[in-house]
Amino acid sequence: MSIVAAPTANPYRRRLAAFVAGLAVLLVALELAVRRWEPLFEAASHRALTKVAMCERHERVDFLFLGTSRTQDGVSPALVSRAFEERHPGLSGLRGFNAAFTSSSLDALEALAGRLLSRPGLRIVVLELSDPQRVNPATPWTGAPPDTRTLEGRLAETAREIRLVRHRSAFLSDNLARLPALLLFAPALGGWEVKGGEQIGAWLGRREKPPVDFDADRWRPAVLAPGDGGKALSEEDSKTADRFASVARKYRERGIPVVFASPPLSAEWSPAPERDSMKPLFAEIAARSGCEVWDFSSLPLDRRFFRNPSHLGTEGRAHYSYALAAEIARVTGGR
């Protein structure tokens, strides 16, 4: 009599089943983690949301800077505070934050205002006025919602209920690198520190050096007052002026003063609309917003202040921060 062995399960099927089961457990665990710490993952999903979340972790913010990488690289709130202490004692003790970020846009200024203007104790906001700020594309989280009239739109809307899908960009390598700043360093950072070494240094208490031989006259901007407008603009520029004015109005309605600042540019940066074609727009924004425009873009500054033609370096950041402190002291009466 012959004995027939019982068939055994296919080992490859067992491995596949184990893999699928493990993957399902992992995805469920990640989904639960994202739901548990959703604000953190949402903040890590985009550099703009990261900056806002970092700002919210500061116990006190008296002055706020918003703009593109030109402002991010160019302004140290700690040095602005130091300039107040040294030169404008009436403002001594004020603390600020630099919420500017690479590729910021007018769309971003509009989208973020709702979260930032509710910040208690905010005394002044400085908004960057530059060509990149007006032409950069819309931010991804403010895009139009899916069209639920179509099957594709309904599927997209349903998928967004899965938090892993909604905040999937937080798991990109560049965005995951923002988590240490959010979790550990945020209260110690001024906002201009984007490199890991800069963030760790600030966390350990390293202070930036003040400018050497700061010349207030050399760094004094052209100031466009609200009464300087009245020039005819193209239809596109007129809409742009209205949008900038609308952003300023949101803060002013909460009693928060606003000024616009066009950051310094080196002489070799070309084309530079801020130095020529944008001047009428600057004046009209001042008129429609009721806010001053500080135009630093035409200052004849040495190349040593810049790390590249359109962005200030370490030395330039120190001087520009002191220059901004002087202008803030002037418009606030040093109070």
Short mmCIF file of the C-alpha atoms (twelve columns), coordinates in Angstrom:
data_MODEL
# 
_entry.id   MODEL 
# 
loop_
_atom_site.group_PDB 
_atom_site.id 
_atom_site.type_symbol 
_atom_site.label_atom_id 
_atom_site.label_alt_id 
_atom_site.label_comp_id 
_atom_site.label_asym_id 
_atom_site.label_seq_id 
_atom_site.Cartn_x 
_atom_site.Cartn_y 
_atom_site.Cartn_z 
_atom_site.pdbx_PDB_model_num 
ATOM 1   C CA . MET A 1   0.000   0.000   0.000   1 
ATOM 2   C CA . SER A 2   1.415   3.353   -1.003  1 
ATOM 3   C CA . ILE A 3   1.286   6.391   1.263   1 
ATOM 4   C CA . VAL A 4   0.584   9.768   -0.361  1 
ATOM 5   C CA . ALA A 5   1.996   12.791  1.485   1 
ATOM 6   C CA . ALA A 6   -0.488  15.561  2.354   1 
ATOM 7   C CA . PRO A 7   -0.016  18.650  0.246   1 
ATOM 8   C CA . THR A 8   1.790   21.467  2.037   1 
ATOM 9   C CA . ALA A 9   0.912   25.127  1.781   1 
ATOM 10  C CA . ASN A 10  2.873   27.098  -0.767  1 
ATOM 11  C CA . PRO A 11  5.642   28.906  1.204   1 
ATOM 12  C CA . TYR A 12  5.533   31.851  -1.170  1 
ATOM 13  C CA . ARG A 13  1.858   32.370  -0.457  1 
ATOM 14  C CA . ARG A 14  2.551   32.311  3.274   1 
ATOM 15  C CA . ARG A 15  5.248   34.922  2.875   1 
ATOM 16  C CA . LEU A 16  3.014   37.088  0.725   1 
ATOM 17  C CA . ALA A 17  0.166   36.812  3.236   1 
ATOM 18  C CA . ALA A 18  2.540   37.704  6.093   1 
ATOM 19  C CA . PHE A 19  3.865   40.667  4.124   1 
ATOM 20  C CA . VAL A 20  0.360   41.962  3.329   1 
ATOM 21  C CA . ALA A 21  -0.745  41.510  6.949   1 
ATOM 22  C CA . GLY A 22  2.355   43.307  8.225   1 
ATOM 23  C CA . LEU A 23  1.880   46.136  5.746   1 
ATOM 24  C CA . ALA A 24  -1.749  46.530  6.794   1 
ATOM 25  C CA . VAL A 25  -0.765  46.678  10.472  1 
ATOM 26  C CA . LEU A 26  1.920   49.274  9.682   1 
ATOM 27  C CA . LEU A 27  -0.483  51.462  7.700   1 
ATOM 28  C CA . VAL A 28  -3.111  51.295  10.440  1 
ATOM 29  C CA . ALA A 29  -0.494  52.199  13.048  1 
ATOM 30  C CA . LEU A 30  0.710   55.143  10.935  1 
ATOM 31  C CA . GLU A 31  -2.850  56.318  10.354  1 
ATOM 32  C CA . LEU A 32  -3.538  56.253  14.101  1 
ATOM 33  C CA . ALA A 33  -0.276  58.090  14.811  1 
ATOM 34  C CA . VAL A 34  -1.046  60.800  12.255  1 
ATOM 35  C CA . ARG A 35  -4.547  61.227  13.704  1 
ATOM 36  C CA . ARG A 36  -3.102  61.426  17.233  1 
ATOM 37  C CA . TRP A 37  -0.502  64.059  16.315  1 
ATOM 38  C CA . GLU A 38  -2.237  65.572  13.288  1 
ATOM 39  C CA . PRO A 39  -1.206  69.218  13.954  1 
ATOM 40  C CA . LEU A 40  2.444   68.136  13.955  1 
ATOM 41  C CA . PHE A 41  2.220   66.234  10.667  1 
ATOM 42  C CA . GLU A 42  0.196   69.026  9.080   1 
ATOM 43  C CA . ALA A 43  2.845   71.547  10.112  1 
ATOM 44  C CA . ALA A 44  5.620   69.381  8.669   1 
ATOM 45  C CA . SER A 45  3.848   69.028  5.329   1 
ATOM 46  C CA . HIS A 46  4.921   72.462  4.047   1 
ATOM 47  C CA . ARG A 47  7.586   74.990  4.997   1 
ATOM 48  C CA . ALA A 48  4.993   77.742  5.450   1 
ATOM 49  C CA . LEU A 49  2.924   75.710  7.897   1 
ATOM 50  C CA . THR A 50  6.136   74.775  9.708   1 
ATOM 51  C CA . LYS A 51  6.982   78.442  10.209  1 
ATOM 52  C CA . VAL A 52  3.515   79.242  11.559  1 
ATOM 53  C CA . ALA A 53  3.655   76.293  13.967  1 
ATOM 54  C CA . MET A 54  7.102   77.398  15.165  1 
ATOM 55  C CA . CYS A 55  5.797   80.907  15.733  1 
ATOM 56  C CA . GLU A 56  2.909   79.528  17.772  1 
ATOM 57  C CA . ARG A 57  5.370   77.730  20.060  1 
ATOM 58  C CA . HIS A 58  6.916   81.047  21.114  1 
ATOM 59  C CA . GLU A 59  5.404   82.352  24.298  1 
ATOM 60  C CA . ARG A 60  5.816   85.927  23.131  1 
ATOM 61  C CA . VAL A 61  6.036   87.561  19.704  1 
ATOM 62  C CA . ASP A 62  5.973   91.367  19.574  1 
ATOM 63  C CA . PHE A 63  7.050   91.893  15.961  1 
ATOM 64  C CA . LEU A 64  6.705   89.608  12.977  1 
ATOM 65  C CA . PHE A 65  8.403   89.431  9.575   1 
ATOM 66  C CA . LEU A 66  6.734   87.784  6.564   1 
ATOM 67  C CA . GLY A 67  8.119   87.263  3.076   1 
ATOM 68  C CA . THR A 68  10.244  85.103  0.814   1 
ATOM 69  C CA . SER A 69  13.736  83.696  1.318   1 
ATOM 70  C CA . ARG A 70  15.063  87.247  0.914   1 
ATOM 71  C CA . THR A 71  13.505  88.111  4.272   1 
ATOM 72  C CA . GLN A 72  14.125  84.678  5.751   1 
ATOM 73  C CA . ASP A 73  17.862  84.968  5.093   1 
ATOM 74  C CA . GLY A 74  18.038  88.695  5.710   1 
ATOM 75  C CA . VAL A 75  16.422  89.301  9.104   1 
ATOM 76  C CA . SER A 76  17.432  88.104  12.555  1 
ATOM 77  C CA . PRO A 77  14.770  88.949  15.161  1 
ATOM 78  C CA . ALA A 78  17.381  88.464  17.894  1 
ATOM 79  C CA . LEU A 79  19.548  91.186  16.345  1 
ATOM 80  C CA . VAL A 80  16.517  93.457  15.933  1 
ATOM 81  C CA . SER A 81  15.890  93.010  19.673  1 
ATOM 82  C CA . ARG A 82  19.554  93.712  20.404  1 
ATOM 83  C CA . ALA A 83  19.405  96.905  18.339  1 
ATOM 84  C CA . PHE A 84  16.400  98.003  20.393  1 
ATOM 85  C CA . GLU A 85  18.346  97.435  23.598  1 
ATOM 86  C CA . GLU A 86  21.419  99.306  22.353  1 
ATOM 87  C CA . ARG A 87  19.824  102.170 20.403  1 
ATOM 88  C CA . HIS A 88  16.117  102.390 21.233  1 
ATOM 89  C CA . PRO A 89  15.685  101.648 24.953  1 
ATOM 90  C CA . GLY A 90  11.964  102.393 24.767  1 
ATOM 91  C CA . LEU A 91  11.591  99.119  22.858  1 
ATOM 92  C CA . SER A 92  13.982  97.109  24.987  1 
ATOM 93  C CA . GLY A 93  12.692  93.658  25.795  1 
ATOM 94  C CA . LEU A 94  10.605  93.183  22.650  1 
ATOM 95  C CA . ARG A 95  10.916  89.837  20.923  1 
ATOM 96  C CA . GLY A 96  10.093  88.843  17.354  1 
ATOM 97  C CA . PHE A 97  9.914   86.007  14.874  1 
ATOM 98  C CA . ASN A 98  10.843  85.629  11.206  1 
ATOM 99  C CA . ALA A 99  8.027   83.638  9.570   1 
ATOM 100 C CA . ALA A 100 9.308   84.181  6.007   1 
ATOM 101 C CA . PHE A 101 9.978   81.124  3.868   1 
ATOM 102 C CA . THR A 102 11.317  80.157  0.456   1 
ATOM 103 C CA . SER A 103 8.809   80.641  -2.396  1 
ATOM 104 C CA . SER A 104 6.371   82.639  -0.313  1 
ATOM 105 C CA . SER A 105 3.721   84.421  -2.349  1 
ATOM 106 C CA . LEU A 106 0.965   86.973  -2.080  1 
ATOM 107 C CA . ASP A 107 -1.367  83.985  -1.961  1 
ATOM 108 C CA . ALA A 108 0.489   82.712  1.112   1 
ATOM 109 C CA . LEU A 109 0.281   86.099  2.862   1 
ATOM 110 C CA . GLU A 110 -3.483  85.990  2.377   1 
ATOM 111 C CA . ALA A 111 -3.802  82.360  3.486   1 
ATOM 112 C CA . LEU A 112 -1.654  82.672  6.632   1 
ATOM 113 C CA . ALA A 113 -3.040  85.969  7.899   1 
ATOM 114 C CA . GLY A 114 -5.959  84.283  9.630   1 
ATOM 115 C CA . ARG A 115 -3.655  82.260  11.884  1 
ATOM 116 C CA . LEU A 116 -1.037  84.917  12.507  1 
ATOM 117 C CA . LEU A 117 -3.187  87.955  13.213  1 
ATOM 118 C CA . SER A 118 -4.791  86.212  16.179  1 
ATOM 119 C CA . ARG A 119 -1.384  86.032  17.850  1 
ATOM 120 C CA . PRO A 120 -1.780  87.830  21.232  1 
ATOM 121 C CA . GLY A 121 0.586   90.704  21.929  1 
ATOM 122 C CA . LEU A 122 1.626   91.272  18.302  1 
ATOM 123 C CA . ARG A 123 2.653   94.924  17.970  1 
ATOM 124 C CA . ILE A 124 3.828   95.308  14.360  1 
ATOM 125 C CA . VAL A 125 4.031   93.226  11.175  1 
ATOM 126 C CA . VAL A 126 6.602   93.795  8.426   1 
ATOM 127 C CA . LEU A 127 5.509   92.385  5.050   1 
ATOM 128 C CA . GLU A 128 8.027   91.860  2.271   1 
ATOM 129 C CA . LEU A 129 7.264   93.701  -0.953  1 
ATOM 130 C CA . SER A 130 9.198   92.180  -3.838  1 
ATOM 131 C CA . ASP A 131 8.825   90.772  -7.314  1 
ATOM 132 C CA . PRO A 132 8.993   87.108  -6.144  1 
ATOM 133 C CA . GLN A 133 6.357   87.803  -3.496  1 
ATOM 134 C CA . ARG A 134 3.887   89.005  -6.114  1 
ATOM 135 C CA . VAL A 135 4.594   86.406  -8.856  1 
ATOM 136 C CA . ASN A 136 5.306   83.149  -6.985  1 
ATOM 137 C CA . PRO A 137 2.598   80.484  -7.537  1 
ATOM 138 C CA . ALA A 138 -0.170  79.654  -5.106  1 
ATOM 139 C CA . THR A 139 0.624   77.531  -2.084  1 
ATOM 140 C CA . PRO A 140 -0.453  73.873  -2.414  1 
ATOM 141 C CA . TRP A 141 -2.710  73.748  0.634   1 
ATOM 142 C CA . THR A 142 -4.814  76.679  -0.605  1 
ATOM 143 C CA . GLY A 143 -5.692  75.151  -3.962  1 
ATOM 144 C CA . ALA A 144 -9.266  74.694  -5.091  1 
ATOM 145 C CA . PRO A 145 -11.094 71.786  -3.377  1 
ATOM 146 C CA . PRO A 146 -11.927 68.702  -5.466  1 
ATOM 147 C CA . ASP A 147 -14.960 69.014  -7.711  1 
ATOM 148 C CA . THR A 148 -17.364 66.587  -6.023  1 
ATOM 149 C CA . ARG A 149 -19.648 66.678  -9.065  1 
ATOM 150 C CA . THR A 150 -17.273 64.247  -10.775 1 
ATOM 151 C CA . LEU A 151 -16.381 60.686  -9.781  1 
ATOM 152 C CA . GLU A 152 -12.703 61.606  -9.633  1 
ATOM 153 C CA . GLY A 153 -13.450 64.559  -7.378  1 
ATOM 154 C CA . ARG A 154 -15.597 62.455  -5.033  1 
ATOM 155 C CA . LEU A 155 -12.863 59.832  -4.798  1 
ATOM 156 C CA . ALA A 156 -10.286 62.521  -4.045  1 
ATOM 157 C CA . GLU A 157 -12.495 64.013  -1.335  1 
ATOM 158 C CA . THR A 158 -13.022 60.559  0.204   1 
ATOM 159 C CA . ALA A 159 -9.279  59.812  0.120   1 
ATOM 160 C CA . ARG A 160 -8.578  63.038  2.031   1 
ATOM 161 C CA . GLU A 161 -10.448 61.592  4.997   1 
ATOM 162 C CA . ILE A 162 -7.497  59.212  5.343   1 
ATOM 163 C CA . ARG A 163 -4.966  61.283  7.256   1 
ATOM 164 C CA . LEU A 164 -2.018  59.480  5.700   1 
ATOM 165 C CA . VAL A 165 -3.268  60.677  2.331   1 
ATOM 166 C CA . ARG A 166 -4.098  64.205  3.476   1 
ATOM 167 C CA . HIS A 167 -0.691  64.772  5.064   1 
ATOM 168 C CA . ARG A 168 1.360   62.434  2.872   1 
ATOM 169 C CA . SER A 169 3.830   65.184  1.940   1 
ATOM 170 C CA . ALA A 170 4.972   65.250  5.580   1 
ATOM 171 C CA . PHE A 171 6.754   61.947  4.900   1 
ATOM 172 C CA . LEU A 172 8.991   63.364  2.179   1 
ATOM 173 C CA . SER A 173 12.606  63.494  3.318   1 
ATOM 174 C CA . ASP A 174 12.846  67.293  3.247   1 
ATOM 175 C CA . ASN A 175 9.673   67.637  5.304   1 
ATOM 176 C CA . LEU A 176 10.599  64.961  7.837   1 
ATOM 177 C CA . ALA A 177 13.764  66.962  8.469   1 
ATOM 178 C CA . ARG A 178 11.559  69.756  9.824   1 
ATOM 179 C CA . LEU A 179 10.309  67.653  12.718  1 
ATOM 180 C CA . PRO A 180 13.312  68.360  15.015  1 
ATOM 181 C CA . ALA A 181 12.721  72.102  14.653  1 
ATOM 182 C CA . LEU A 182 9.056   71.627  15.489  1 
ATOM 183 C CA . LEU A 183 9.577   69.199  18.371  1 
ATOM 184 C CA . LEU A 184 12.775  70.458  19.974  1 
ATOM 185 C CA . PHE A 185 14.165  73.746  18.737  1 
ATOM 186 C CA . ALA A 186 11.170  75.950  17.887  1 
ATOM 187 C CA . PRO A 187 11.072  78.119  21.055  1 
ATOM 188 C CA . ALA A 188 14.786  78.910  20.656  1 
ATOM 189 C CA . LEU A 189 14.693  79.798  16.946  1 
ATOM 190 C CA . GLY A 190 14.188  83.226  15.411  1 
ATOM 191 C CA . GLY A 191 12.978  81.766  12.119  1 
ATOM 192 C CA . TRP A 192 15.934  82.569  9.833   1 
ATOM 193 C CA . GLU A 193 17.784  79.395  10.844  1 
ATOM 194 C CA . VAL A 194 17.052  76.771  8.206   1 
ATOM 195 C CA . LYS A 195 20.184  74.616  8.431   1 
ATOM 196 C CA . GLY A 196 20.540  71.992  11.116  1 
ATOM 197 C CA . GLY A 197 23.764  73.490  12.443  1 
ATOM 198 C CA . GLU A 198 22.152  76.921  12.762  1 
ATOM 199 C CA . GLN A 199 19.183  75.459  14.634  1 
ATOM 200 C CA . ILE A 200 21.341  73.470  17.037  1 
ATOM 201 C CA . GLY A 201 23.549  76.510  17.643  1 
ATOM 202 C CA . ALA A 202 20.527  78.671  18.486  1 
ATOM 203 C CA . TRP A 203 19.161  75.912  20.746  1 
ATOM 204 C CA . LEU A 204 22.484  75.835  22.604  1 
ATOM 205 C CA . GLY A 205 22.328  79.600  23.119  1 
ATOM 206 C CA . ARG A 206 24.804  80.790  20.491  1 
ATOM 207 C CA . ARG A 207 24.240  84.492  19.789  1 
ATOM 208 C CA . GLU A 208 24.753  86.218  16.463  1 
ATOM 209 C CA . LYS A 209 27.314  88.955  16.194  1 
ATOM 210 C CA . PRO A 210 26.022  92.521  15.823  1 
ATOM 211 C CA . PRO A 211 27.082  94.536  12.769  1 
ATOM 212 C CA . VAL A 212 30.505  96.131  12.766  1 
ATOM 213 C CA . ASP A 213 30.428  99.914  12.213  1 
ATOM 214 C CA . PHE A 214 26.722  100.057 11.427  1 
ATOM 215 C CA . ASP A 215 26.003  103.228 9.427   1 
ATOM 216 C CA . ALA A 216 22.351  104.160 9.910   1 
ATOM 217 C CA . ASP A 217 22.450  106.748 7.122   1 
ATOM 218 C CA . ARG A 218 23.861  104.272 4.627   1 
ATOM 219 C CA . TRP A 219 21.127  101.766 5.473   1 
ATOM 220 C CA . ARG A 220 18.241  104.241 5.587   1 
ATOM 221 C CA . PRO A 221 15.547  103.250 3.051   1 
ATOM 222 C CA . ALA A 222 13.455  105.439 0.810   1 
ATOM 223 C CA . VAL A 223 10.148  105.764 2.644   1 
ATOM 224 C CA . LEU A 224 6.924   105.955 0.653   1 
ATOM 225 C CA . ALA A 225 4.145   107.396 2.778   1 
ATOM 226 C CA . PRO A 226 0.418   106.704 2.224   1 
ATOM 227 C CA . GLY A 227 0.031   110.048 0.438   1 
ATOM 228 C CA . ASP A 228 2.597   109.185 -2.235  1 
ATOM 229 C CA . GLY A 229 0.237   107.197 -4.493  1 
ATOM 230 C CA . GLY A 230 -2.038  108.303 -7.278  1 
ATOM 231 C CA . LYS A 231 -0.144  107.038 -10.319 1 
ATOM 232 C CA . ALA A 232 -1.943  105.000 -12.949 1 
ATOM 233 C CA . LEU A 233 -1.287  101.276 -12.877 1 
ATOM 234 C CA . SER A 234 -1.941  98.417  -15.247 1 
ATOM 235 C CA . GLU A 235 -5.016  96.332  -14.459 1 
ATOM 236 C CA . GLU A 236 -2.815  93.517  -13.145 1 
ATOM 237 C CA . ASP A 237 -0.770  95.805  -10.892 1 
ATOM 238 C CA . SER A 238 -3.941  97.464  -9.649  1 
ATOM 239 C CA . LYS A 239 -5.282  94.073  -8.557  1 
ATOM 240 C CA . THR A 240 -1.936  93.302  -6.913  1 
ATOM 241 C CA . ALA A 241 -2.025  96.595  -5.003  1 
ATOM 242 C CA . ASP A 242 -5.547  95.835  -3.798  1 
ATOM 243 C CA . ARG A 243 -4.526  92.377  -2.594  1 
ATOM 244 C CA . PHE A 244 -1.518  93.675  -0.655  1 
ATOM 245 C CA . ALA A 245 -3.697  96.386  0.844   1 
ATOM 246 C CA . SER A 246 -6.290  93.780  1.807   1 
ATOM 247 C CA . VAL A 247 -3.691  91.706  3.659   1 
ATOM 248 C CA . ALA A 248 -2.545  94.782  5.568   1 
ATOM 249 C CA . ARG A 249 -6.144  95.665  6.383   1 
ATOM 250 C CA . LYS A 250 -6.709  92.296  8.072   1 
ATOM 251 C CA . TYR A 251 -3.989  93.070  10.624  1 
ATOM 252 C CA . ARG A 252 -4.894  96.727  11.029  1 
ATOM 253 C CA . GLU A 253 -8.491  95.824  11.813  1 
ATOM 254 C CA . ARG A 254 -7.092  93.997  14.852  1 
ATOM 255 C CA . GLY A 255 -5.127  97.087  15.840  1 
ATOM 256 C CA . ILE A 256 -1.798  95.710  14.579  1 
ATOM 257 C CA . PRO A 257 0.303   98.240  12.597  1 
ATOM 258 C CA . VAL A 258 1.717   97.046  9.273   1 
ATOM 259 C CA . VAL A 259 4.601   98.249  7.123   1 
ATOM 260 C CA . PHE A 260 5.959   96.920  3.835   1 
ATOM 261 C CA . ALA A 261 9.686   96.450  3.226   1 
ATOM 262 C CA . SER A 262 11.481  95.757  -0.043  1 
ATOM 263 C CA . PRO A 263 14.748  93.972  0.917   1 
ATOM 264 C CA . PRO A 264 18.194  95.053  -0.288  1 
ATOM 265 C CA . LEU A 265 19.539  93.815  -3.628  1 
ATOM 266 C CA . SER A 266 23.096  93.875  -4.876  1 
ATOM 267 C CA . ALA A 267 23.917  96.083  -7.846  1 
ATOM 268 C CA . GLU A 268 24.689  93.009  -9.985  1 
ATOM 269 C CA . TRP A 269 21.179  91.562  -9.574  1 
ATOM 270 C CA . SER A 270 19.412  92.105  -12.883 1 
ATOM 271 C CA . PRO A 271 16.691  92.450  -13.900 1 
ATOM 272 C CA . ALA A 272 15.467  93.968  -10.658 1 
ATOM 273 C CA . PRO A 273 11.901  95.299  -11.030 1 
ATOM 274 C CA . GLU A 274 12.038  96.554  -7.445  1 
ATOM 275 C CA . ARG A 275 14.599  99.167  -8.510  1 
ATOM 276 C CA . ASP A 276 12.602  100.557 -11.432 1 
ATOM 277 C CA . SER A 277 9.290   99.266  -12.804 1 
ATOM 278 C CA . MET A 278 7.746   98.453  -9.403  1 
ATOM 279 C CA . LYS A 279 8.145   101.965 -7.936  1 
ATOM 280 C CA . PRO A 280 4.621   103.089 -8.975  1 
ATOM 281 C CA . LEU A 281 3.232   99.880  -7.475  1 
ATOM 282 C CA . PHE A 282 5.082   100.574 -4.216  1 
ATOM 283 C CA . ALA A 283 3.559   104.043 -4.033  1 
ATOM 284 C CA . GLU A 284 0.066   102.786 -4.797  1 
ATOM 285 C CA . ILE A 285 0.295   100.027 -2.183  1 
ATOM 286 C CA . ALA A 286 1.254   102.675 0.353   1 
ATOM 287 C CA . ALA A 287 -1.745  104.779 -0.695  1 
ATOM 288 C CA . ARG A 288 -4.317  101.972 -0.740  1 
ATOM 289 C CA . SER A 289 -3.118  100.254 2.433   1 
ATOM 290 C CA . GLY A 290 -2.458  103.377 4.480   1 
ATOM 291 C CA . CYS A 291 0.934   101.867 5.390   1 
ATOM 292 C CA . GLU A 292 4.479   102.998 4.772   1 
ATOM 293 C CA . VAL A 293 6.695   101.185 2.255   1 
ATOM 294 C CA . TRP A 294 10.381  100.966 3.161   1 
ATOM 295 C CA . ASP A 295 12.354  100.610 -0.051  1 
ATOM 296 C CA . PHE A 296 15.815  99.154  0.633   1 
ATOM 297 C CA . SER A 297 16.135  97.703  -2.870  1 
ATOM 298 C CA . SER A 298 17.974  100.679 -4.392  1 
ATOM 299 C CA . LEU A 299 20.576  101.173 -1.666  1 
ATOM 300 C CA . PRO A 300 24.155  101.139 -3.069  1 
ATOM 301 C CA . LEU A 301 25.549  98.349  -0.898  1 
ATOM 302 C CA . ASP A 302 28.838  96.472  -1.110  1 
ATOM 303 C CA . ARG A 303 28.875  92.927  -2.478  1 
ATOM 304 C CA . ARG A 304 30.282  91.757  0.863   1 
ATOM 305 C CA . PHE A 305 26.836  92.064  2.406   1 
ATOM 306 C CA . PHE A 306 25.382  89.411  0.077   1 
ATOM 307 C CA . ARG A 307 25.811  85.653  -0.166  1 
ATOM 308 C CA . ASN A 308 24.407  85.863  -3.704  1 
ATOM 309 C CA . PRO A 309 23.114  88.833  -5.741  1 
ATOM 310 C CA . SER A 310 19.593  88.743  -4.300  1 
ATOM 311 C CA . HIS A 311 20.119  87.347  -0.780  1 
ATOM 312 C CA . LEU A 312 21.939  88.867  2.158   1 
ATOM 313 C CA . GLY A 313 24.686  86.933  3.915   1 
ATOM 314 C CA . THR A 314 25.679  86.867  7.583   1 
ATOM 315 C CA . GLU A 315 27.102  90.404  7.606   1 
ATOM 316 C CA . GLY A 316 24.243  91.793  5.539   1 
ATOM 317 C CA . ARG A 317 21.681  90.169  7.829   1 
ATOM 318 C CA . ALA A 318 23.202  91.911  10.826  1 
ATOM 319 C CA . HIS A 319 23.135  95.351  9.173   1 
ATOM 320 C CA . TYR A 320 19.650  94.923  7.675   1 
ATOM 321 C CA . SER A 321 18.278  93.787  11.046  1 
ATOM 322 C CA . TYR A 322 19.648  96.939  12.709  1 
ATOM 323 C CA . ALA A 323 18.248  99.077  9.882   1 
ATOM 324 C CA . LEU A 324 14.798  97.549  10.320  1 
ATOM 325 C CA . ALA A 325 15.012  98.122  14.069  1 
ATOM 326 C CA . ALA A 326 15.658  101.823 13.429  1 
ATOM 327 C CA . GLU A 327 12.613  102.110 11.161  1 
ATOM 328 C CA . ILE A 328 10.378  100.194 13.570  1 
ATOM 329 C CA . ALA A 329 11.499  102.505 16.366  1 
ATOM 330 C CA . ARG A 330 10.683  105.521 14.194  1 
ATOM 331 C CA . VAL A 331 7.124   104.466 13.318  1 
ATOM 332 C CA . THR A 332 6.314   103.277 16.832  1 
ATOM 333 C CA . GLY A 333 7.822   106.311 18.512  1 
ATOM 334 C CA . GLY A 334 10.297  104.073 20.298  1 
ATOM 335 C CA . ARG A 335 7.522   102.687 22.485  1 
# 
